Short mmCIF file of C-alpha atoms and ligand atoms in Angstrom, two decimals:
data_model
loop_
_atom_site.label_atom_id
_atom_site.label_comp_id
_atom_site.label_asym_id
_atom_site.label_seq_id
_atom_site.Cartn_x
_atom_site.Cartn_y
_atom_site.Cartn_z
CA MET A 1 -27.22 -3.98 -6.03
CA ALA A 2 -23.88 -5.28 -5.32
CA ILE A 3 -20.80 -3.90 -7.29
CA ALA A 4 -18.37 -6.38 -9.08
CA LYS A 5 -15.33 -6.44 -8.00
CA LYS A 6 -12.36 -8.08 -9.50
CA VAL A 7 -8.42 -8.48 -8.70
CA PRO A 8 -6.42 -7.07 -11.55
CA GLU A 9 -5.41 -9.57 -14.30
CA MET A 10 -2.08 -8.34 -13.79
CA LEU A 11 -2.15 -9.59 -10.15
CA SER A 12 -2.58 -13.34 -11.03
CA LYS A 13 -0.10 -14.83 -8.74
CA GLN A 14 -0.40 -15.38 -4.86
CA ILE A 15 1.77 -12.71 -3.10
CA SER A 16 4.12 -13.47 -0.10
CA PHE A 17 3.71 -11.12 2.40
CA CYS A 18 2.79 -12.19 6.00
CA PRO A 19 -0.45 -12.76 7.37
CA GLY A 20 -2.20 -9.09 7.47
CA CYS A 21 0.58 -7.21 6.12
CA GLY A 22 -0.75 -3.88 4.33
CA HIS A 23 1.40 -4.04 1.35
CA GLY A 24 -0.73 -6.45 -0.12
CA VAL A 25 -3.78 -3.92 -0.35
CA VAL A 26 -1.42 -1.16 -1.68
CA VAL A 27 -0.32 -3.02 -4.43
CA ARG A 28 -3.74 -4.04 -5.49
CA LEU A 29 -4.83 -0.38 -5.21
CA ILE A 30 -2.14 0.48 -7.54
CA ALA A 31 -3.09 -2.34 -9.77
CA GLU A 32 -6.41 -1.51 -10.16
CA CYS A 33 -5.60 2.36 -11.02
CA VAL A 34 -3.46 1.29 -13.62
CA GLU A 35 -6.26 -1.13 -14.82
CA GLU A 36 -8.70 1.64 -14.93
CA LEU A 37 -6.72 4.06 -16.48
CA LYS A 38 -5.93 1.19 -19.27
CA MET A 39 -1.89 1.66 -18.67
CA GLU A 40 -1.36 -2.15 -17.90
CA LYS A 41 0.78 -2.19 -20.95
CA ASN A 42 2.59 1.21 -20.45
CA VAL A 43 3.70 1.53 -17.21
CA ILE A 44 6.57 0.42 -15.03
CA PHE A 45 6.26 -0.81 -11.12
CA ASN A 46 9.60 0.63 -10.04
CA VAL A 47 10.33 -0.63 -6.82
CA GLY A 48 12.48 -0.02 -3.63
CA VAL A 49 14.37 -2.58 -1.17
CA GLY A 50 11.98 -3.57 1.73
CA CYS A 51 9.39 -6.63 2.03
CA TYR A 52 7.58 -5.12 -1.08
CA SER A 53 10.29 -6.38 -3.25
CA LEU A 54 8.40 -9.76 -2.57
CA ALA A 55 5.81 -8.25 -4.92
CA THR A 56 7.58 -7.89 -7.96
CA PRO A 57 7.59 -11.39 -8.75
CA SER A 58 3.60 -11.39 -8.57
CA ILE A 59 2.95 -8.62 -10.62
CA GLU A 60 2.84 -9.31 -14.27
CA ALA A 61 3.51 -5.84 -15.93
CA ASP A 62 7.20 -4.58 -16.63
CA LYS A 63 8.81 -3.70 -13.50
CA PHE A 64 12.20 -2.53 -11.53
CA ASP A 65 14.10 -3.83 -8.72
CA THR A 66 16.22 -0.64 -8.30
CA LEU A 67 19.20 -0.69 -5.14
CA HIS A 68 17.82 0.33 -1.95
CA GLY A 69 17.02 3.78 -1.21
CA ARG A 70 17.90 5.10 -4.98
CA ALA A 71 14.12 4.32 -6.38
CA SER A 72 12.96 8.02 -6.88
CA ALA A 73 16.36 8.32 -8.70
CA VAL A 74 15.97 5.44 -10.55
CA ALA A 75 12.56 6.48 -11.46
CA THR A 76 13.51 9.64 -12.55
CA GLY A 77 15.64 8.36 -15.17
CA PHE A 78 12.67 6.06 -16.38
CA LYS A 79 10.71 9.15 -16.76
CA ARG A 80 12.97 11.12 -18.51
CA CYS A 81 13.73 8.76 -21.11
CA ASN A 82 10.27 7.42 -21.40
CA PRO A 83 7.86 10.10 -21.15
CA ASP A 84 5.01 8.25 -21.93
CA THR A 85 5.17 5.89 -19.29
CA LEU A 86 3.50 5.76 -16.36
CA VAL A 87 6.23 5.30 -13.57
CA ILE A 88 5.26 4.15 -10.00
CA SER A 89 7.91 4.36 -7.32
CA TYR A 90 7.22 1.80 -4.98
CA GLN A 91 9.45 2.17 -1.67
CA GLY A 92 9.09 2.01 2.38
CA ASP A 93 9.73 4.36 5.08
CA GLY A 94 13.25 2.82 5.24
CA ASP A 95 13.97 2.64 1.45
CA ALA A 96 12.48 6.42 0.99
CA TYR A 97 13.37 8.31 3.93
CA SER A 98 16.49 6.86 5.81
CA ILE A 99 19.12 5.18 3.48
CA GLY A 100 17.15 7.18 0.18
CA ILE A 101 16.35 10.65 2.06
CA GLY A 102 18.79 12.55 -0.28
CA GLU A 103 17.16 10.47 -3.76
CA SER A 104 13.47 11.36 -2.21
CA PHE A 105 13.99 14.81 -1.21
CA SER A 106 15.77 15.68 -4.65
CA ALA A 107 13.42 14.15 -6.84
CA ALA A 108 10.51 16.34 -4.80
CA TYR A 109 12.99 19.49 -5.30
CA ARG A 110 13.32 18.68 -8.84
CA ASN A 111 9.29 18.28 -9.42
CA GLU A 112 10.03 15.18 -11.45
CA ASN A 113 6.82 13.77 -12.85
CA ILE A 114 6.79 10.97 -11.32
CA THR A 115 4.39 9.08 -9.10
CA VAL A 116 5.78 8.16 -5.45
CA ILE A 117 4.11 5.63 -3.10
CA THR A 118 5.77 5.49 0.44
CA VAL A 119 4.64 2.77 2.44
CA ASN A 120 4.75 3.57 6.26
CA ASN A 121 4.95 0.93 8.27
CA THR A 122 7.02 2.46 10.98
CA ASN A 123 10.24 0.22 10.71
CA TYR A 124 12.13 -2.13 8.54
CA GLY A 125 9.98 -4.89 7.83
CA MET A 126 12.75 -7.01 5.63
CA THR A 127 15.30 -6.87 7.94
CA GLY A 128 13.76 -7.81 11.34
CA GLY A 129 11.94 -4.36 12.56
CA GLN A 130 15.06 -2.01 12.72
CA MET A 131 13.79 1.61 13.77
CA SER A 132 13.33 3.98 10.99
CA ALA A 133 12.87 7.79 10.68
CA THR A 134 8.78 7.05 10.73
CA THR A 135 9.33 4.57 14.30
CA MET A 136 7.01 6.37 16.76
CA PRO A 137 8.67 7.79 20.15
CA GLY A 138 9.22 5.32 22.74
CA GLN A 139 8.48 2.52 20.15
CA LYS A 140 10.25 -0.60 20.97
CA THR A 141 12.27 -1.89 17.62
CA THR A 142 15.35 -4.24 17.31
CA THR A 143 17.62 -1.34 17.19
CA SER A 144 15.58 0.75 20.02
CA PRO A 145 15.27 -1.93 22.66
CA LEU A 146 14.07 0.38 25.14
CA GLY A 147 11.43 2.46 23.08
CA ARG A 148 12.79 5.11 20.27
CA ASP A 149 14.25 7.77 22.41
CA CYS A 150 13.77 11.29 20.40
CA ASN A 151 16.14 13.18 22.30
CA THR A 152 19.04 11.57 20.94
CA THR A 153 17.40 10.45 17.68
CA GLY A 154 15.05 13.05 16.77
CA MET A 155 11.50 13.36 15.93
CA PRO A 156 9.75 10.86 13.11
CA ILE A 157 9.66 12.53 10.15
CA LYS A 158 6.70 13.77 7.97
CA PHE A 159 8.31 13.71 4.38
CA PRO A 160 4.34 14.43 3.03
CA GLU A 161 4.30 17.58 4.89
CA MET A 162 7.59 18.74 4.35
CA VAL A 163 7.14 18.33 0.45
CA ALA A 164 4.03 20.13 0.58
CA ALA A 165 5.21 22.67 2.64
CA THR A 166 8.52 23.31 1.00
CA PHE A 167 8.03 22.72 -3.02
CA PRO A 168 5.01 24.63 -4.14
CA ASN A 169 5.25 23.22 -7.65
CA ALA A 170 4.70 19.63 -6.55
CA ALA A 171 1.43 18.35 -8.41
CA TYR A 172 -0.19 15.96 -5.57
CA VAL A 173 0.52 14.86 -1.83
CA ALA A 174 -1.62 12.92 0.47
CA ARG A 175 -1.73 10.26 3.03
CA GLY A 176 -3.68 7.40 3.28
CA ALA A 177 -4.31 4.14 4.97
CA VAL A 178 -5.31 0.80 4.37
CA THR A 179 -6.47 -0.45 7.58
CA THR A 180 -10.32 0.48 7.35
CA PRO A 181 -12.75 -0.05 4.59
CA LYS A 182 -13.42 3.77 4.29
CA TYR A 183 -9.75 4.74 4.11
CA VAL A 184 -8.95 1.90 1.91
CA ASN A 185 -11.37 3.62 -0.67
CA GLN A 186 -10.09 7.41 -0.10
CA LEU A 187 -6.48 5.73 -0.85
CA LYS A 188 -7.80 4.50 -4.16
CA LYS A 189 -8.66 7.82 -4.92
CA TYR A 190 -5.38 9.79 -3.78
CA ILE A 191 -3.44 7.06 -6.31
CA MET A 192 -5.76 7.66 -8.93
CA ASN A 193 -5.24 11.53 -8.42
CA ALA A 194 -1.47 11.06 -8.17
CA LEU A 195 -1.87 8.94 -11.45
CA LYS A 196 -3.95 11.38 -13.34
CA ALA A 197 -1.57 13.86 -12.06
CA GLN A 198 1.57 12.14 -13.65
CA MET A 199 -0.51 10.95 -16.97
CA ASN A 200 -1.11 14.99 -17.43
CA ASN A 201 2.42 16.22 -16.78
CA GLU A 202 1.82 18.27 -13.44
CA GLY A 203 4.61 17.12 -11.99
CA TYR A 204 5.66 15.27 -8.95
CA SER A 205 3.15 13.51 -6.89
CA LEU A 206 3.88 11.46 -3.47
CA ILE A 207 1.40 9.41 -1.44
CA GLU A 208 2.36 8.21 1.76
CA VAL A 209 0.32 5.05 3.02
CA LEU A 210 -0.04 3.89 6.93
CA SER A 211 0.26 -0.05 6.91
CA PRO A 212 0.68 -2.34 9.63
CA CYS A 213 3.37 -4.63 10.14
CA PRO A 214 1.86 -6.85 12.34
CA THR A 215 5.19 -9.34 12.72
CA ASN A 216 7.67 -6.55 13.62
CA TRP A 217 5.12 -5.23 16.08
CA GLY A 218 4.78 -8.53 17.58
CA MET A 219 1.04 -8.08 17.26
CA THR A 220 -1.89 -10.17 15.63
CA PRO A 221 -2.93 -8.60 11.96
CA LEU A 222 -6.38 -7.08 13.90
CA GLN A 223 -3.91 -5.61 16.66
CA ALA A 224 -2.04 -4.39 14.16
CA LEU A 225 -5.06 -2.72 12.49
CA GLY A 226 -5.84 -1.29 15.66
CA ARG A 227 -2.38 0.38 16.18
CA VAL A 228 -2.71 2.38 13.18
CA ASN A 229 -6.06 3.53 13.94
CA LYS A 230 -5.59 4.29 17.18
CA GLU A 231 -2.11 5.47 17.61
CA LEU A 232 -0.32 6.47 13.94
CA VAL A 233 -3.23 8.34 12.74
CA ASP A 234 -3.25 10.95 15.23
CA TYR A 235 0.49 11.46 14.85
CA TYR A 236 0.39 11.19 10.64
CA PRO A 237 -2.89 12.99 9.92
CA LEU A 238 -4.62 11.64 6.63
CA GLY A 239 -5.86 13.76 3.74
CA GLU A 240 -4.43 15.33 1.10
CA PHE A 241 -1.83 18.45 1.65
CA LYS A 242 -1.41 19.35 -2.18
CA THR A 243 -4.41 19.19 -4.36
CA ARG A 244 -4.33 19.21 -8.21
CA LYS A 245 -4.45 22.44 -9.63
CA VAL A 246 -6.16 21.10 -13.17
CA LYS A 247 -9.03 18.88 -11.99
CA MET B 1 -27.29 -17.46 -3.99
CA LYS B 2 -23.27 -17.15 -4.27
CA LYS B 3 -22.37 -13.57 -4.51
CA VAL B 4 -18.69 -13.90 -3.84
CA LEU B 5 -16.21 -16.06 -4.97
CA ILE B 6 -13.56 -17.29 -2.74
CA ARG B 7 -9.79 -18.55 -3.99
CA GLU B 8 -8.93 -20.89 -0.90
CA GLU B 9 -5.22 -21.17 -1.78
CA ARG B 10 -4.47 -17.50 -1.14
CA CYS B 11 -6.10 -17.03 2.33
CA LYS B 12 -3.69 -16.74 5.15
CA GLN B 13 -6.48 -16.72 7.86
CA CYS B 14 -5.43 -13.23 9.15
CA GLY B 15 -8.94 -12.73 10.28
CA ILE B 16 -9.14 -8.80 8.61
CA CYS B 17 -12.28 -9.96 6.59
CA VAL B 18 -13.95 -11.92 9.15
CA ASP B 19 -13.72 -8.51 11.57
CA ALA B 20 -14.77 -6.12 8.96
CA CYS B 21 -17.70 -8.20 7.27
CA PRO B 22 -20.77 -6.41 8.31
CA LYS B 23 -22.96 -9.16 8.17
CA ASN B 24 -21.06 -11.37 10.35
CA ALA B 25 -21.15 -14.11 7.25
CA ILE B 26 -17.33 -15.09 6.94
CA SER B 27 -15.89 -17.94 9.11
CA TYR B 28 -13.07 -20.34 8.60
CA SER B 29 -12.99 -23.69 6.86
CA SER B 30 -12.16 -26.85 8.75
CA GLU B 31 -10.02 -27.76 5.49
CA ILE B 32 -6.37 -26.90 5.50
CA ASN B 33 -4.97 -25.11 2.41
CA SER B 34 -1.60 -26.10 0.99
CA ASN B 35 -0.28 -23.13 3.03
CA GLY B 36 -1.21 -24.55 6.29
CA TYR B 37 -4.03 -22.20 6.91
CA GLN B 38 -7.78 -22.53 7.37
CA PRO B 39 -9.26 -20.62 4.65
CA VAL B 40 -12.58 -18.41 4.79
CA VAL B 41 -16.17 -19.97 3.84
CA ILE B 42 -19.00 -17.54 3.51
CA ASP B 43 -22.56 -18.03 4.23
CA ASP B 44 -24.35 -17.19 1.08
CA ASP B 45 -27.75 -16.35 3.03
CA LEU B 46 -25.91 -13.95 5.13
CA CYS B 47 -23.99 -12.01 2.74
CA ASN B 48 -25.33 -9.18 1.12
CA GLY B 49 -22.47 -8.73 -1.37
CA CYS B 50 -21.18 -5.14 -0.64
CA GLY B 51 -17.69 -6.49 -1.02
CA ILE B 52 -15.92 -4.89 2.30
CA CYS B 53 -14.26 -8.31 2.07
CA TYR B 54 -12.60 -7.83 -1.08
CA THR B 55 -11.57 -4.24 -0.02
CA MET B 56 -10.13 -5.22 3.03
CA CYS B 57 -8.22 -8.20 1.85
CA PRO B 58 -4.61 -7.91 1.44
CA ASP B 59 -4.24 -11.78 0.03
CA TRP B 60 -6.36 -11.20 -2.87
CA VAL B 61 -8.79 -13.68 -2.18
CA PHE B 62 -12.42 -12.36 -3.06
CA GLU B 63 -13.91 -11.94 -6.22
CA ILE B 64 -17.42 -9.87 -5.87
CA LEU B 65 -19.97 -10.88 -8.75
CA GLY B 66 -22.15 -8.21 -8.84
CA ASP B 67 -24.71 -8.43 -11.00
CA ARG B 68 -23.71 -11.67 -12.16
CA GLY B 69 -24.22 -13.30 -8.96
C1 LIG C 301 22.44 -0.98 0.28
C2 LIG C 301 21.58 -1.88 0.98
N1 LIG C 301 21.82 -1.65 2.55
C3 LIG C 301 20.75 -2.25 3.48
C4 LIG C 301 20.28 -3.44 2.77
C5 LIG C 301 19.17 -3.96 3.91
N2 LIG C 301 17.82 -3.16 3.90
C6 LIG C 301 16.83 -4.54 3.20
S1 LIG C 301 15.61 -3.97 3.06
C7 LIG C 301 15.95 -2.76 4.46
C8 LIG C 301 14.94 -2.07 4.86
C9 LIG C 301 13.49 -1.80 4.04
O1 LIG C 301 12.59 -1.04 4.97
P1 LIG C 301 11.47 -0.34 4.37
O2 LIG C 301 12.21 0.40 3.17
O3 LIG C 301 10.66 0.16 5.52
O4 LIG C 301 10.47 -1.70 4.06
P2 LIG C 301 9.40 -2.64 4.93
O5 LIG C 301 10.57 -3.94 4.72
O6 LIG C 301 9.64 -2.20 5.85
O7 LIG C 301 8.37 -2.74 3.74
C10 LIG C 301 17.27 -2.88 4.62
C11 LIG C 301 18.04 -1.77 5.47
C12 LIG C 301 20.25 -3.45 1.85
N3 LIG C 301 19.17 -4.31 0.90
N4 LIG C 301 20.92 -2.59 0.74
S1 LIG C 302 7.65 -8.11 8.17
FE1 LIG C 302 5.95 -6.64 8.38
S2 LIG C 302 6.03 -5.38 6.17
FE2 LIG C 302 7.38 -7.33 5.92
S3 LIG C 302 5.75 -8.88 4.88
FE3 LIG C 302 5.78 -9.35 7.21
S4 LIG C 302 4.19 -7.72 7.77
FE4 LIG C 302 4.66 -7.05 5.48
S1 LIG C 303 -19.59 -9.26 0.54
FE1 LIG C 303 -19.96 -8.29 2.65
S2 LIG C 303 -21.41 -9.43 3.32
FE2 LIG C 303 -20.36 -10.58 1.97
S3 LIG C 303 -18.78 -11.72 3.35
FE3 LIG C 303 -17.91 -9.86 2.01
S4 LIG C 303 -18.17 -8.63 3.60
FE4 LIG C 303 -19.33 -10.24 4.16
S1 LIG C 304 -8.89 -10.98 4.60
FE1 LIG C 304 -7.83 -12.42 3.14
S2 LIG C 304 -6.29 -13.73 3.84
FE2 LIG C 304 -7.21 -12.45 5.24
S3 LIG C 304 -8.72 -14.11 6.50
FE3 LIG C 304 -9.63 -12.94 4.75
S4 LIG C 304 -9.72 -13.86 3.27
FE4 LIG C 304 -8.42 -14.43 4.52
#
């Protein structure tokens, strides 16, 4: 018996990402969880700056485009003033880990009761594929044309592992991907756990998502999925780094 | 019998669902949508309604009918 599946009502407009971009799957999964939790009327999509800023016109729910990098700080303000509202901070690796690493780290450190979802596509997609803190060793980008040299630029950052290891109070930390049906279904469970943790006032929750950027990787959509599945999941392991204490 | 609805206008012909469909039921139409892509079509005889295309599509093209199919 087939199970009915329908894109959430709040996503009734077409989205304008490139063909094969992973952001569309992440936005849909978040909207599915919000709908299943019946929080459509009491949620705020707090969005950083990156290609995902293109998603806000397609999301029919409360939403706010923050300054680049400051999304976790803005989410903090929303949550502290509206503790009953579900606050989702949607960011990219450039937003959360480069320009915004201070705000990201500080929100985790203060154990803010927000859910941060960071889409890691190993570059700054929106501005033409510059190197980010998560660009892989040797990866060619517009600002690392010879390949990322980790001797001079450091090793790619693993923020979920840092948070899980450093902040014992954090409620929930996981990393998922959108590149196989199994990963997508797992990721939805992670997002659901994080949102439930927030609704139960358990503290900070963080999910990183490995996601393809075929345009800036110079790949077809299928090649880009393959890169995530072959190369990225080795360096950025998938799974839960911190599970909820309350179930 | 139709098990899946398609919103042709949204399809960007990325090929992800075509590759993921376990029944090889998805191909491209010869029509061109307003964005210039040839949207997907499903062979209802091959499709089993599993929903993997819905799961993988980044552009919110599919609806799986389930019991309503
Ligand atoms: C203060 C500020 N600095 C720089 C920019 C230019 N800028 C826009 S998006 C972006 C990077 C986005 O990268 P990421 O968060 O990884 O998102 P992606 O586009 O890859 O999804 C930059 C540097 C900006 N908008 N504002
Ligand atoms: S540039 Fe990359 S991240 Fe941005 S919409 Fe295109 S594929 Fe997605
Ligand atoms: S529902 Fe399953 S079998 Fe039918 S087209 Fe989609 S992926 Fe293929
Ligand atoms: S995954 Fe979606 S956008 Fe891509 S070809 Fe299939 S229906 Fe079209």
